[in-house]
Short mmCIF file of C-alpha atoms in Angstrom, two decimals:
data_model
loop_
_atom_site.label_atom_id
_atom_site.label_comp_id
_atom_site.label_asym_id
_atom_site.label_seq_id
_atom_site.Cartn_x
_atom_site.Cartn_y
_atom_site.Cartn_z
CA MET A 1 27.05 -21.75 -13.33
CA THR A 2 28.06 -19.25 -10.66
CA PHE A 3 25.65 -16.89 -8.96
CA SER A 4 27.19 -13.90 -10.69
CA GLN A 5 26.77 -15.58 -14.09
CA PHE A 6 23.16 -16.42 -13.21
CA LEU A 7 22.56 -12.77 -12.26
CA ILE A 8 24.13 -11.54 -15.49
CA ASP A 9 22.01 -13.92 -17.55
CA ASN A 10 18.74 -13.49 -15.63
CA GLY A 11 19.22 -10.27 -13.66
CA GLY A 12 16.47 -8.40 -15.46
CA VAL A 13 13.81 -10.92 -14.51
CA VAL A 14 15.20 -11.27 -10.99
CA PHE A 15 15.09 -7.54 -10.31
CA ALA A 16 11.66 -7.13 -11.91
CA ILE A 17 10.25 -9.92 -9.73
CA LEU A 18 11.93 -8.37 -6.70
CA GLY A 19 10.22 -5.07 -7.53
CA ILE A 20 6.84 -6.77 -7.86
CA ALA A 21 7.41 -8.49 -4.53
CA CYS A 22 8.36 -5.20 -2.85
CA ALA A 23 5.27 -3.42 -4.16
CA VAL A 24 2.90 -6.15 -3.03
CA ILE A 25 4.57 -7.31 0.19
CA PHE A 26 5.45 -3.95 1.72
CA SER A 27 2.15 -2.24 0.94
CA GLY A 28 0.27 -5.38 1.97
CA PHE A 29 2.18 -5.59 5.25
CA GLY A 30 1.36 -1.96 6.02
CA SER A 31 -2.29 -2.40 5.15
CA ALA A 32 -2.61 -5.53 7.26
CA LYS A 33 -1.03 -3.74 10.20
CA GLY A 34 -3.17 -0.61 9.73
CA VAL A 35 -6.43 -2.52 9.32
CA GLY A 36 -5.52 -4.60 12.35
CA LEU A 37 -4.86 -1.52 14.49
CA VAL A 38 -8.27 -0.09 13.69
CA GLY A 39 -9.97 -3.44 14.15
CA GLU A 40 -8.47 -3.84 17.60
CA ALA A 41 -9.61 -0.38 18.59
CA ALA A 42 -13.07 -0.84 17.09
CA THR A 43 -13.84 -4.02 19.01
CA GLY A 44 -14.06 -2.12 22.28
CA LEU A 45 -16.50 0.34 20.77
CA ILE A 46 -18.66 -2.32 19.14
CA VAL A 47 -19.05 -4.26 22.38
CA GLU A 48 -20.60 -1.20 23.99
CA GLU A 49 -22.44 0.22 20.94
CA PRO A 50 -23.00 -2.42 18.23
CA GLN A 51 -25.05 0.00 16.11
CA LYS A 52 -21.81 1.88 15.29
CA PHE A 53 -20.36 -1.11 13.44
CA GLY A 54 -20.97 0.34 9.95
CA LYS A 55 -19.27 3.65 10.68
CA SER A 56 -16.34 1.98 12.41
CA LEU A 57 -15.95 -0.36 9.45
CA VAL A 58 -15.43 2.63 7.13
CA LEU A 59 -12.51 3.72 9.31
CA GLN A 60 -11.11 0.20 9.32
CA LEU A 61 -11.24 -0.15 5.54
CA LEU A 62 -9.21 2.98 4.84
CA PRO A 63 -5.71 1.58 5.57
CA GLY A 64 -6.46 -1.36 3.27
CA THR A 65 -6.26 0.76 0.14
CA GLN A 66 -2.45 0.92 0.20
CA GLY A 67 -2.33 -2.85 -0.20
CA LEU A 68 -4.59 -2.52 -3.22
CA TYR A 69 -2.33 0.14 -4.73
CA GLY A 70 0.68 -2.15 -4.35
CA PHE A 71 -1.25 -5.07 -5.83
CA VAL A 72 -2.25 -3.05 -8.90
CA ILE A 73 1.33 -1.88 -9.46
CA GLY A 74 2.53 -5.46 -8.99
CA LEU A 75 0.09 -6.66 -11.66
CA MET A 76 1.16 -3.92 -14.04
CA ALA A 77 4.83 -4.77 -13.55
CA LEU A 78 4.01 -8.44 -13.98
CA GLY A 79 2.62 -7.56 -17.41
CA GLN A 80 6.06 -6.25 -18.36
CA LEU A 81 7.92 -9.41 -17.38
CA ASP A 82 9.76 -11.04 -20.23
CA ALA A 83 12.46 -13.69 -20.22
CA GLY A 84 14.68 -11.34 -22.23
CA LEU A 85 14.64 -8.39 -19.82
CA THR A 86 18.05 -6.83 -19.51
CA LEU A 87 19.53 -6.05 -16.12
CA GLN A 88 18.86 -2.34 -16.68
CA GLN A 89 15.22 -2.97 -17.59
CA GLY A 90 14.71 -5.19 -14.56
CA MET A 91 16.28 -2.61 -12.27
CA TYR A 92 14.02 0.06 -13.79
CA ILE A 93 10.93 -2.01 -12.97
CA PHE A 94 12.31 -2.65 -9.49
CA MET A 95 12.81 1.08 -8.88
CA ALA A 96 9.39 1.93 -10.32
CA CYS A 97 7.75 -0.42 -7.80
CA LEU A 98 9.54 0.97 -4.76
CA PRO A 99 7.50 4.16 -4.21
CA VAL A 100 4.18 2.39 -3.80
CA GLY A 101 5.72 -0.37 -1.73
CA LEU A 102 7.62 1.77 0.75
CA VAL A 103 5.22 4.69 1.07
CA GLY A 104 2.27 2.28 1.15
CA TRP A 105 3.88 0.40 4.03
CA ILE A 106 4.46 3.46 6.19
CA SER A 107 1.31 5.38 5.28
CA ALA A 108 -1.01 2.41 5.88
CA ILE A 109 0.29 2.06 9.42
CA ALA A 110 0.03 5.82 9.99
CA GLN A 111 -3.45 5.82 8.52
CA GLY A 112 -4.42 2.94 10.79
CA ARG A 113 -3.30 4.90 13.83
CA THR A 114 -5.17 7.98 12.65
CA ALA A 115 -8.32 5.98 11.92
CA ALA A 116 -8.09 4.28 15.31
CA ALA A 117 -7.94 7.72 16.91
CA GLY A 118 -10.95 8.69 14.79
CA LEU A 119 -12.91 5.98 16.57
CA ALA A 120 -12.79 8.16 19.67
CA ILE A 121 -14.79 10.78 17.79
CA LEU A 122 -17.29 8.13 16.75
CA ALA A 123 -17.54 6.84 20.32
CA LYS A 124 -18.14 10.25 21.88
CA ASN A 125 -20.14 12.08 19.23
CA GLU A 126 -21.43 10.09 16.27
CA GLU A 127 -22.54 13.26 14.46
CA HIS A 128 -18.89 14.28 14.04
CA SER A 129 -17.53 10.90 12.94
CA THR A 130 -16.92 12.23 9.42
CA LYS A 131 -14.14 14.39 10.85
CA GLY A 132 -12.26 11.26 11.91
CA ILE A 133 -12.63 9.88 8.39
CA ILE A 134 -11.27 13.13 6.93
CA TYR A 135 -8.21 12.97 9.19
CA ALA A 136 -7.52 9.41 8.08
CA VAL A 137 -8.06 10.24 4.40
CA MET A 138 -5.44 13.00 4.62
CA VAL A 139 -2.81 10.32 5.23
CA GLU A 140 -4.06 8.53 2.11
CA THR A 141 -2.86 11.46 -0.01
CA TYR A 142 0.75 10.35 0.20
CA ALA A 143 -0.03 6.74 -0.61
CA LEU A 144 -1.99 7.95 -3.61
CA LEU A 145 0.91 10.12 -4.78
CA SER A 146 3.31 7.18 -4.54
CA PHE A 147 0.83 5.01 -6.45
CA VAL A 148 0.61 7.62 -9.20
CA ILE A 149 4.38 7.97 -9.53
CA SER A 150 4.84 4.19 -9.69
CA LEU A 151 2.08 4.07 -12.29
CA ILE A 152 3.71 6.80 -14.36
CA LEU A 153 7.13 5.18 -14.13
CA LEU A 154 5.81 1.81 -15.24
CA ASN A 155 4.02 3.39 -18.20
CA ALA A 156 6.77 5.83 -19.14
CA VAL A 157 9.01 3.20 -20.72
CA THR A 158 8.12 0.24 -22.88
CA PHE A 159 10.53 -2.60 -23.36
#
């Protein structure tokens, strides 16, 4: 069996699995990077002021949500896997998974940078630390929109 014959026979499943992988891997990569950025920045603050750990942890958790969005979409797409998926159906699932994967990747890193900058507010004036959280949450909006569109796309068509 040639590769092209394999792809013709199993292309639907291959593309669907590739979509699931993109949703989970890309959003997870971005979240890991974003959470890591904030964690690195927070360690300097916590050494000097350990009582600010709880508030800095809130900022660190924010970029992790994109990974969760990708994981949920991956699970939903996994529920649609079937050995008889056509190439078109598999490509549809692949394309439906891309928004949350790609936007989650970029927005989690951007959110991590914003949250890390928000630590400066926490370090200098704890009373205004909520403003840093609000800045970081604004980046979340675009990850949430990509999650919603992937969710709608996966639920729009049943195979």
